[in-house]
Amino acid sequence: MKQEIEEIINAVKAHHDLFKYSLPMIASENITSGTVRTLLSSDLSHRYAEGTVGHRYYQGCDHIDVIEGKAISYAKKLFDAEHVNVQPISGVNANIAAFFALTEPYELIIALSVPHGGHISHARYSAAGIRKLHVENHPFNSKEMSIDADKMVRMIRKIEPKLIVFGASLFLFPHPVSEAREAADEVGAKIVYDAAHVLGLIAGKQFQDPLKEGADVMTGSTHKTFPGPQGAIILCKSDIAHKIDHAVFPGTVSNHHLHHVAGLAVSLVEMIEFGKDYAKQTVSNAKELASMLYELGLNVICEEKGFTESHQVVLDVSEHGSGSNVAKELEQANIIANKNLLPWDDVDYSDYPSGIRLGTQELTRIGMRKSEMVEIADLIKRVIVDKDMDRVKTEVISFRKEYQDAHYCFDGTKAYEFNYR
Ligand code: DSN
C-alpha cells in the first residue's frame, strides 16, 4: 500500500484502539449500531438528491425517496411531531436554518450565553450573527444552573423579541419552555428549542418534551444522546413547515448527506424500540456518577438539585488545577472528557476554565449501569485528586475489555472494531 495511505489507515486504527480501551465521556458523542455504520459507508455517501421526497432535481432518487420518507415517518412517530426535516447536516446548520426561517436581519432574539452553557451557534459571533441578529441573554441563576423563569417572562414582555431560543451545551436541567409560551404569544415571538444534547433523552421520554410544552421548532444533533450518525434533524409545527423546509433547501443546504439519512432512519427504529430503557439508564447513570464523585469529595455542581436531570455531570475542578489541565490528566488515564467554561469563570481566561463536563450516554450505550458508575467515579477521583494517571490507565484498559458491544440496538457487536482488509 502507498505509504501516505497506510499512514492514514494506521492513524484510524490507532484512534479505534484508543476508544476501544478508554472511557468515552464527551457529553456530545456516542456510538452507532453496526447496521448504521455499514450504511454510512454505502453508495449513498456520494450521491445527490436535492429537493424533497418525490420532488428531486436529479434522477436516480427513487430508493432515496423511500429511505428519506421512512426516516421522516419514524421521526414523526418517535417525537409525536407534526413536521420533520432530516436534511440539516449538523446542529449548527439546523439552527441557522431555523433562524433564517423565523427571523429577519437585525431582529432581536433571546438565547443563553456561552458562559451560562449556551451553544456557540446561539451567539452573535456564530449562527445568530450570520443572520445579523441582536442577541440578549436569558437571565440565569448560576447557583441553580437554570434560566430564571420569572425574570425571563418579564424580559420577553419588555424587549419583545422575535425569537426565544432554549437549549444548551452545558445542560443539566430542563428549560422553562411552557413558562415562556404565553408571553411569547403576547409579543408575537416564536420559540426554538435546540435539543442537540438531549434529543435521545427526549426520544426516550426522560427529559422535557419541548414541542408539547410550546416550542414551535425543535432542532437537534443526531449523534449525542441520540445515538445515530453525525448530522441533525428539525421538528416543527405544521404552520411553519414550509418556511423551515425552504430555509433548509435551498436556503442553507444544497445536497444533504444521504448516508446520514439512511443511518438516521435505522437509529430512529432502534430508539422507537429501545429508547425509553436507554434514556432512563443514561440519566440514572449520570445521577449515580454525580453522587459517587460528590461522596469522594469532588466539587460536583448543583448538589441541592440532585446534580443533574440529564446525561451530564459537571465538576468544578479549580482546586485541582484548571479544567484544561484536569482534562489532559484524565486523557493520560484513557478517560476522555472535556474542559468547560462555568458561569463564574472569567471569560478572558477561557482557555483555563474551572469545569469538567462528563457524559454518561456512551457508557450507557455500551452496557454500563449503576455499579460501573461507582467504579468509574473512583477512577476519576484517583486522577483528579491523587494524580495517579499511570495506574488508572492500566485499570481503565482492563475494565473496558468486557464492554465492546453497543446495546439498545439490534446489531451492536464489536462496536469499536475497524477492519481494513
Ligand atoms: N461541541 C458540542 C458540545 O460538545 O457540546 C456542541 O456542538
Short mmCIF file of C-alpha atoms and ligand atoms in Angstrom, two decimals:
data_model
loop_
_atom_site.label_atom_id
_atom_site.label_comp_id
_atom_site.label_asym_id
_atom_site.label_seq_id
_atom_site.Cartn_x
_atom_site.Cartn_y
_atom_site.Cartn_z
CA MET A 1 0.00 0.00 0.00
CA LYS A 2 1.20 3.51 -0.73
CA GLN A 3 2.88 4.87 2.37
CA GLU A 4 0.78 8.03 2.61
CA ILE A 5 -2.40 5.95 2.59
CA GLU A 6 -1.03 3.46 5.07
CA GLU A 7 -0.25 6.30 7.47
CA ILE A 8 -3.86 7.45 7.35
CA ILE A 9 -5.20 3.92 7.87
CA ASN A 10 -2.84 3.40 10.78
CA ALA A 11 -3.99 6.63 12.42
CA VAL A 12 -7.61 5.49 12.09
CA LYS A 13 -6.69 2.10 13.62
CA ALA A 14 -4.91 3.83 16.50
CA HIS A 15 -7.96 6.03 17.04
CA HIS A 16 -10.16 2.95 17.22
CA ASP A 17 -7.82 1.35 19.74
CA LEU A 18 -7.90 4.45 21.90
CA PHE A 19 -11.70 4.47 22.03
CA LYS A 20 -11.91 0.72 22.43
CA TYR A 21 -9.94 0.84 25.65
CA SER A 22 -10.88 4.19 27.13
CA LEU A 23 -13.87 5.63 28.96
CA PRO A 24 -15.61 7.81 26.32
CA MET A 25 -17.26 10.59 28.36
CA ILE A 26 -17.50 13.56 25.99
CA ALA A 27 -21.15 14.56 26.51
CA SER A 28 -21.73 15.23 22.80
CA GLU A 29 -20.59 11.89 21.39
CA ASN A 30 -21.94 8.38 21.05
CA ILE A 31 -21.54 5.15 19.12
CA THR A 32 -23.85 3.77 16.43
CA SER A 33 -25.05 0.24 15.81
CA GLY A 34 -23.26 -1.95 13.25
CA THR A 35 -26.09 -1.52 10.74
CA VAL A 36 -25.79 2.26 10.89
CA ARG A 37 -22.01 2.07 10.42
CA THR A 38 -22.47 -0.10 7.36
CA LEU A 39 -24.99 2.32 5.88
CA LEU A 40 -22.62 5.22 6.45
CA SER A 41 -20.15 3.65 4.03
CA SER A 42 -22.78 2.78 1.40
CA ASP A 43 -23.05 4.29 -2.10
CA LEU A 44 -25.42 6.87 -0.65
CA SER A 45 -22.41 8.73 0.72
CA HIS A 46 -21.59 10.13 -2.71
CA ARG A 47 -24.96 10.78 -4.40
CA TYR A 48 -27.13 13.84 -4.90
CA ALA A 49 -30.82 14.20 -4.09
CA GLU A 50 -31.52 17.92 -3.88
CA GLY A 51 -35.17 18.69 -3.19
CA THR A 52 -37.71 16.83 -1.12
CA VAL A 53 -39.24 13.36 -1.25
CA GLY A 54 -40.94 12.94 -4.64
CA HIS A 55 -39.67 16.33 -5.88
CA ARG A 56 -36.00 15.94 -6.76
CA TYR A 57 -33.74 17.87 -9.10
CA TYR A 58 -31.75 14.74 -10.03
CA GLN A 59 -32.65 11.37 -11.47
CA GLY A 60 -31.78 8.14 -9.70
CA CYS A 61 -33.54 9.10 -6.45
CA ASP A 62 -36.37 6.55 -6.23
CA HIS A 63 -34.76 4.50 -3.46
CA ILE A 64 -33.55 7.61 -1.70
CA ASP A 65 -37.16 8.80 -1.62
CA VAL A 66 -38.16 5.57 0.11
CA ILE A 67 -35.37 5.94 2.69
CA GLU A 68 -35.99 9.62 3.42
CA GLY A 69 -39.77 9.09 3.55
CA LYS A 70 -39.28 6.36 6.14
CA ALA A 71 -36.87 8.48 8.22
CA ILE A 72 -39.45 11.27 8.32
CA SER A 73 -42.29 8.99 9.31
CA TYR A 74 -40.27 7.24 12.06
CA ALA A 75 -39.21 10.63 13.45
CA LYS A 76 -42.81 11.85 13.45
CA LYS A 77 -43.81 8.75 15.37
CA LEU A 78 -40.96 8.84 17.89
CA PHE A 79 -41.30 12.55 18.71
CA ASP A 80 -45.02 12.89 18.00
CA ALA A 81 -44.13 15.76 15.66
CA GLU A 82 -46.33 17.46 13.07
CA HIS A 83 -43.49 18.05 10.58
CA VAL A 84 -39.92 16.73 10.22
CA ASN A 85 -36.94 17.69 8.08
CA VAL A 86 -33.99 15.25 8.13
CA GLN A 87 -31.71 17.22 5.80
CA PRO A 88 -29.57 19.51 8.01
CA ILE A 89 -26.03 18.22 8.03
CA SER A 90 -25.16 19.48 11.52
CA GLY A 91 -26.72 21.04 14.60
CA VAL A 92 -25.35 24.47 13.71
CA ASN A 93 -26.77 24.09 10.19
CA ALA A 94 -30.18 23.25 11.69
CA ASN A 95 -30.03 26.34 13.93
CA ILE A 96 -29.00 28.59 11.04
CA ALA A 97 -31.97 27.26 9.03
CA ALA A 98 -34.35 27.91 11.95
CA PHE A 99 -33.01 31.47 12.33
CA PHE A 100 -33.41 32.12 8.60
CA ALA A 101 -36.94 30.69 8.63
CA LEU A 102 -38.20 32.66 11.62
CA THR A 103 -36.35 35.99 11.70
CA GLU A 104 -35.25 38.92 9.57
CA PRO A 105 -31.83 40.58 9.93
CA TYR A 106 -31.38 42.96 12.88
CA GLU A 107 -34.26 41.45 14.84
CA LEU A 108 -33.92 40.63 18.50
CA ILE A 109 -33.67 37.15 19.98
CA ILE A 110 -33.17 35.81 23.50
CA ALA A 111 -30.72 32.92 23.99
CA LEU A 112 -28.48 31.50 26.69
CA SER A 113 -24.96 32.95 26.84
CA VAL A 114 -21.99 30.64 26.29
CA PRO A 115 -20.57 31.07 29.84
CA HIS A 116 -24.00 30.00 31.14
CA GLY A 117 -23.87 26.88 28.99
CA GLY A 118 -25.39 28.17 25.75
CA HIS A 119 -24.16 26.78 22.45
CA ILE A 120 -21.90 28.96 20.33
CA SER A 121 -24.38 28.90 17.44
CA HIS A 122 -26.84 30.89 19.58
CA ALA A 123 -24.29 33.69 19.90
CA ARG A 124 -23.68 36.83 17.88
CA TYR A 125 -20.31 35.56 16.70
CA SER A 126 -21.81 32.39 15.17
CA ALA A 127 -25.14 31.37 13.58
CA ALA A 128 -27.15 34.20 15.14
CA GLY A 129 -24.55 36.61 13.77
CA ILE A 130 -24.74 35.10 10.30
CA ARG A 131 -28.42 36.13 10.32
CA LYS A 132 -27.30 39.52 11.79
CA LEU A 133 -29.50 39.01 14.84
CA HIS A 134 -29.17 41.01 18.01
CA VAL A 135 -28.89 38.60 20.95
CA GLU A 136 -29.98 39.29 24.52
CA ASN A 137 -29.09 36.67 27.10
CA HIS A 138 -31.56 34.71 29.19
CA PRO A 139 -31.45 35.75 32.87
CA PHE A 140 -29.61 32.88 34.53
CA ASN A 141 -29.36 31.58 38.09
CA SER A 142 -25.81 30.21 38.22
CA LYS A 143 -26.26 28.51 41.59
CA GLU A 144 -29.21 26.52 40.26
CA MET A 145 -27.78 26.26 36.73
CA SER A 146 -31.13 27.25 35.30
CA ILE A 147 -32.86 30.07 33.47
CA ASP A 148 -34.73 32.37 35.89
CA ALA A 149 -38.26 31.88 34.51
CA ASP A 150 -39.91 34.91 36.18
CA LYS A 151 -37.21 37.30 35.02
CA MET A 152 -37.31 35.71 31.55
CA VAL A 153 -41.06 36.29 31.22
CA ARG A 154 -40.65 39.94 32.30
CA MET A 155 -37.82 40.30 29.79
CA ILE A 156 -39.91 38.85 26.92
CA ARG A 157 -42.72 41.34 27.65
CA LYS A 158 -40.28 44.23 27.91
CA ILE A 159 -37.97 43.71 24.92
CA GLU A 160 -40.43 41.89 22.62
CA PRO A 161 -38.01 39.52 20.86
CA LYS A 162 -38.87 37.78 17.58
CA LEU A 163 -37.43 34.51 18.79
CA ILE A 164 -36.72 32.81 22.10
CA VAL A 165 -34.05 30.10 21.95
CA PHE A 166 -33.74 27.35 24.53
CA GLY A 167 -31.23 24.52 24.83
CA ALA A 168 -27.57 24.40 25.82
CA SER A 169 -24.26 22.61 25.65
CA LEU A 170 -23.93 22.56 29.42
CA PHE A 171 -27.39 21.23 30.10
CA LEU A 172 -28.26 19.78 33.48
CA PHE A 173 -31.92 20.75 33.97
CA PRO A 174 -34.95 21.38 31.71
CA HIS A 175 -35.53 24.89 30.37
CA PRO A 176 -38.71 26.95 31.05
CA VAL A 177 -40.43 26.47 27.68
CA SER A 178 -44.03 26.35 28.92
CA GLU A 179 -43.37 29.40 31.13
CA ALA A 180 -42.29 31.37 28.04
CA ARG A 181 -45.20 30.43 25.77
CA GLU A 182 -47.86 32.90 26.95
CA ALA A 183 -45.50 35.90 26.91
CA ALA A 184 -44.14 34.77 23.53
CA ASP A 185 -47.68 34.78 22.12
CA GLU A 186 -48.37 38.23 23.53
CA VAL A 187 -45.36 39.72 21.72
CA GLY A 188 -45.57 37.53 18.61
CA ALA A 189 -42.35 35.58 19.26
CA LYS A 190 -41.56 32.06 18.11
CA ILE A 191 -39.75 29.52 20.29
CA VAL A 192 -36.86 27.35 19.05
CA TYR A 193 -35.58 24.60 21.32
CA ASP A 194 -32.08 23.37 20.48
CA ALA A 195 -32.23 19.75 21.66
CA ALA A 196 -28.77 18.82 20.36
CA HIS A 197 -27.61 17.43 23.68
CA VAL A 198 -30.83 15.92 24.95
CA LEU A 199 -32.51 14.59 21.79
CA GLY A 200 -32.03 10.96 22.84
CA LEU A 201 -33.43 11.66 26.29
CA ILE A 202 -36.47 13.41 24.78
CA ALA A 203 -36.92 10.46 22.40
CA GLY A 204 -36.90 8.14 25.42
CA LYS A 205 -39.36 10.42 27.31
CA GLN A 206 -36.88 11.08 30.12
CA PHE A 207 -36.48 14.84 29.66
CA GLN A 208 -38.91 17.67 28.95
CA ASP A 209 -40.95 17.42 25.74
CA PRO A 210 -40.34 20.85 24.13
CA LEU A 211 -42.90 20.53 21.34
CA LYS A 212 -45.64 19.62 23.84
CA GLU A 213 -44.53 22.43 26.16
CA GLY A 214 -44.94 25.02 23.41
CA ALA A 215 -41.81 25.19 21.24
CA ASP A 216 -42.57 25.93 17.59
CA VAL A 217 -39.36 24.27 16.42
CA MET A 218 -37.02 21.67 17.88
CA THR A 219 -33.58 21.29 16.30
CA GLY A 220 -31.07 18.65 17.35
CA SER A 221 -27.91 16.78 16.51
CA THR A 222 -28.48 13.10 15.86
CA HIS A 223 -25.23 11.82 17.37
CA LYS A 224 -25.10 12.99 21.01
CA THR A 225 -27.58 11.40 23.40
CA PHE A 226 -29.42 10.36 20.25
CA PRO A 227 -27.10 7.51 19.22
CA GLY A 228 -27.24 7.94 15.45
CA PRO A 229 -24.97 9.23 12.68
CA GLN A 230 -23.42 12.72 12.66
CA GLY A 231 -25.99 15.20 11.41
CA ALA A 232 -29.17 16.89 12.54
CA ILE A 233 -32.94 16.99 12.37
CA ILE A 234 -35.60 19.69 12.63
CA LEU A 235 -39.07 19.01 14.00
CA CYS A 236 -41.75 21.70 13.94
CA LYS A 237 -45.40 22.67 13.94
CA SER A 238 -47.09 22.29 10.56
CA ASP A 239 -47.91 26.00 10.20
CA ILE A 240 -44.21 26.81 9.71
CA ALA A 241 -43.25 23.60 7.86
CA HIS A 242 -42.86 25.34 4.51
CA LYS A 243 -40.65 28.11 5.95
CA ILE A 244 -38.41 25.54 7.66
CA ASP A 245 -38.12 23.33 4.58
CA HIS A 246 -37.30 26.31 2.38
CA ALA A 247 -34.68 27.58 4.85
CA VAL A 248 -33.01 24.14 4.72
CA PHE A 249 -33.21 23.68 0.93
CA PRO A 250 -32.33 25.80 -0.96
CA GLY A 251 -31.60 28.11 1.99
CA THR A 252 -28.70 26.53 3.83
CA VAL A 253 -28.13 23.05 2.40
CA SER A 254 -27.53 22.13 -1.23
CA ASN A 255 -27.21 18.37 -1.09
CA HIS A 256 -27.99 16.71 2.20
CA HIS A 257 -25.99 13.66 3.31
CA LEU A 258 -27.94 10.66 2.12
CA HIS A 259 -25.91 8.08 4.04
CA HIS A 260 -26.78 10.07 7.16
CA VAL A 261 -30.49 9.87 6.31
CA ALA A 262 -30.31 6.06 5.94
CA GLY A 263 -28.37 5.74 9.20
CA LEU A 264 -30.81 8.06 10.93
CA ALA A 265 -33.80 6.03 9.73
CA VAL A 266 -32.30 2.91 11.34
CA SER A 267 -31.36 4.78 14.53
CA LEU A 268 -34.94 6.02 14.79
CA VAL A 269 -36.20 2.44 14.59
CA GLU A 270 -33.73 1.49 17.35
CA MET A 271 -34.93 4.35 19.52
CA ILE A 272 -38.61 3.51 18.98
CA GLU A 273 -37.77 0.03 20.29
CA PHE A 274 -35.15 0.71 22.97
CA GLY A 275 -35.14 4.49 23.54
CA LYS A 276 -37.01 4.51 26.82
CA ASP A 277 -34.73 1.98 28.53
CA TYR A 278 -31.59 3.61 27.14
CA ALA A 279 -32.57 7.14 28.17
CA LYS A 280 -33.72 6.04 31.62
CA GLN A 281 -30.44 4.23 32.26
CA THR A 282 -28.41 7.17 30.91
CA VAL A 283 -30.00 9.64 33.35
CA SER A 284 -29.83 7.22 36.25
CA ASN A 285 -26.13 6.58 35.49
CA ALA A 286 -25.46 10.34 35.46
CA LYS A 287 -27.15 10.77 38.84
CA GLU A 288 -25.19 7.83 40.29
CA LEU A 289 -21.87 9.04 38.90
CA ALA A 290 -22.50 12.55 40.26
CA SER A 291 -23.38 11.40 43.75
CA MET A 292 -20.43 8.98 43.91
CA LEU A 293 -17.99 11.70 42.80
CA TYR A 294 -19.53 14.02 45.38
CA GLU A 295 -19.13 11.41 48.12
CA LEU A 296 -15.48 11.04 47.11
CA GLY A 297 -15.00 14.75 47.85
CA LEU A 298 -15.19 16.29 44.39
CA ASN A 299 -16.99 19.56 43.78
CA VAL A 300 -19.89 18.30 41.68
CA ILE A 301 -22.15 21.25 40.96
CA CYS A 302 -25.84 21.52 41.89
CA GLU A 303 -25.88 19.07 44.79
CA GLU A 304 -29.01 20.83 46.16
CA LYS A 305 -30.90 19.95 42.98
CA GLY A 306 -29.73 16.34 42.81
CA PHE A 307 -26.82 17.23 40.48
CA THR A 308 -28.50 16.53 37.13
CA GLU A 309 -31.65 15.55 35.24
CA SER A 310 -29.75 14.83 32.01
CA HIS A 311 -26.77 12.77 30.79
CA GLN A 312 -24.30 15.38 32.06
CA VAL A 313 -22.34 15.72 35.27
CA VAL A 314 -20.37 18.91 35.85
CA LEU A 315 -17.40 19.32 38.18
CA ASP A 316 -15.66 22.47 39.32
CA VAL A 317 -12.03 21.30 39.48
CA SER A 318 -10.41 24.65 40.21
CA GLU A 319 -8.94 23.27 43.46
CA HIS A 320 -7.12 20.60 41.46
CA GLY A 321 -5.72 22.70 38.60
CA SER A 322 -7.74 24.18 35.71
CA GLY A 323 -10.30 22.25 33.67
CA SER A 324 -7.73 22.21 30.86
CA ASN A 325 -5.08 20.52 32.97
CA VAL A 326 -7.52 18.06 34.52
CA ALA A 327 -8.94 17.12 31.07
CA LYS A 328 -5.38 16.35 29.92
CA GLU A 329 -4.67 14.31 33.06
CA LEU A 330 -7.87 12.33 32.53
CA GLU A 331 -6.79 11.70 28.93
CA GLN A 332 -3.44 10.36 30.19
CA ALA A 333 -5.52 7.78 32.08
CA ASN A 334 -7.67 6.99 28.99
CA ILE A 335 -10.66 8.86 30.38
CA ILE A 336 -11.86 11.11 27.55
CA ALA A 337 -13.74 14.22 28.69
CA ASN A 338 -13.58 17.96 28.08
CA LYS A 339 -12.85 21.17 29.95
CA ASN A 340 -15.82 23.51 30.24
CA LEU A 341 -16.41 27.15 31.00
CA LEU A 342 -18.55 27.59 34.13
CA PRO A 343 -20.77 30.64 34.83
CA TRP A 344 -18.37 32.02 37.44
CA ASP A 345 -15.28 31.78 35.22
CA ASP A 346 -13.62 34.88 33.83
CA VAL A 347 -14.21 34.60 30.09
CA ASP A 348 -10.90 36.38 29.44
CA TYR A 349 -9.21 33.22 30.75
CA SER A 350 -11.48 30.86 28.86
CA ASP A 351 -8.58 28.59 27.87
CA TYR A 352 -8.32 27.72 31.56
CA PRO A 353 -11.92 27.26 32.73
CA SER A 354 -12.69 25.59 36.02
CA GLY A 355 -15.12 22.99 34.73
CA ILE A 356 -15.05 19.41 33.54
CA ARG A 357 -18.14 18.12 31.73
CA LEU A 358 -18.82 14.37 31.81
CA GLY A 359 -21.48 12.49 29.82
CA THR A 360 -22.86 9.03 30.59
CA GLN A 361 -24.67 8.36 27.28
CA GLU A 362 -21.93 6.36 25.51
CA LEU A 363 -21.03 4.40 28.65
CA THR A 364 -24.71 3.50 28.92
CA ARG A 365 -24.86 2.55 25.26
CA ILE A 366 -22.07 0.02 25.84
CA GLY A 367 -23.94 -1.61 28.65
CA MET A 368 -22.76 0.11 31.80
CA ARG A 369 -25.11 0.58 34.72
CA LYS A 370 -25.00 2.00 38.23
CA SER A 371 -22.38 -0.41 39.58
CA GLU A 372 -19.96 0.58 36.80
CA MET A 373 -20.53 4.26 37.66
CA VAL A 374 -19.29 3.57 41.18
CA GLU A 375 -16.03 2.15 39.78
CA ILE A 376 -15.67 4.98 37.26
CA ALA A 377 -16.17 7.61 39.96
CA ASP A 378 -13.29 6.07 41.88
CA LEU A 379 -11.03 6.04 38.79
CA ILE A 380 -11.84 9.69 38.06
CA LYS A 381 -11.19 10.74 41.65
CA ARG A 382 -7.82 8.98 41.62
CA VAL A 383 -6.80 11.03 38.60
CA ILE A 384 -8.17 14.39 39.67
CA VAL A 385 -7.22 14.26 43.35
CA ASP A 386 -4.38 11.72 43.61
CA LYS A 387 -2.86 12.33 40.14
CA ASP A 388 -2.41 8.56 39.76
CA MET A 389 -2.70 8.57 35.94
CA ASP A 390 -0.44 5.63 35.08
CA ARG A 391 -2.09 3.08 37.33
CA VAL A 392 -5.59 4.28 36.46
CA LYS A 393 -4.81 3.95 32.74
CA THR A 394 -3.88 0.28 33.20
CA GLU A 395 -7.09 -0.30 35.14
CA VAL A 396 -9.25 1.52 32.58
CA ILE A 397 -7.86 -0.63 29.75
CA SER A 398 -8.62 -3.79 31.67
CA PHE A 399 -12.06 -2.55 32.84
CA ARG A 400 -13.10 -1.68 29.26
CA LYS A 401 -12.30 -5.12 27.82
CA GLU A 402 -15.73 -6.54 28.55
CA TYR A 403 -17.68 -3.53 27.22
CA GLN A 404 -17.17 -3.73 23.47
CA ASP A 405 -20.72 -4.06 22.15
CA ALA A 406 -23.36 -1.41 21.57
CA HIS A 407 -26.60 -2.13 23.47
CA TYR A 408 -30.14 -0.82 22.84
CA CYS A 409 -29.96 -1.81 19.16
CA PHE A 410 -30.41 -4.94 17.03
CA ASP A 411 -26.83 -5.23 15.79
CA GLY A 412 -24.22 -3.89 18.17
CA THR A 413 -21.44 -6.43 18.36
CA LYS A 414 -17.84 -5.23 18.32
CA ALA A 415 -18.94 -1.61 18.12
CA TYR A 416 -15.39 -0.24 18.16
CA GLU A 417 -13.82 -2.56 15.57
CA PHE A 418 -12.25 -1.18 12.40
CA ASN A 419 -11.26 -3.87 9.91
CA TYR A 420 -9.31 -2.63 6.95
CA ARG A 421 -8.64 -5.61 4.68
N1 DSN B 1 -19.38 20.85 20.59
C1 DSN B 1 -20.61 20.26 21.07
C2 DSN B 1 -20.57 20.03 22.53
O1 DSN B 1 -19.64 19.35 22.94
O2 DSN B 1 -21.42 20.45 23.28
C3 DSN B 1 -21.78 21.03 20.67
O3 DSN B 1 -21.76 21.28 19.30
#
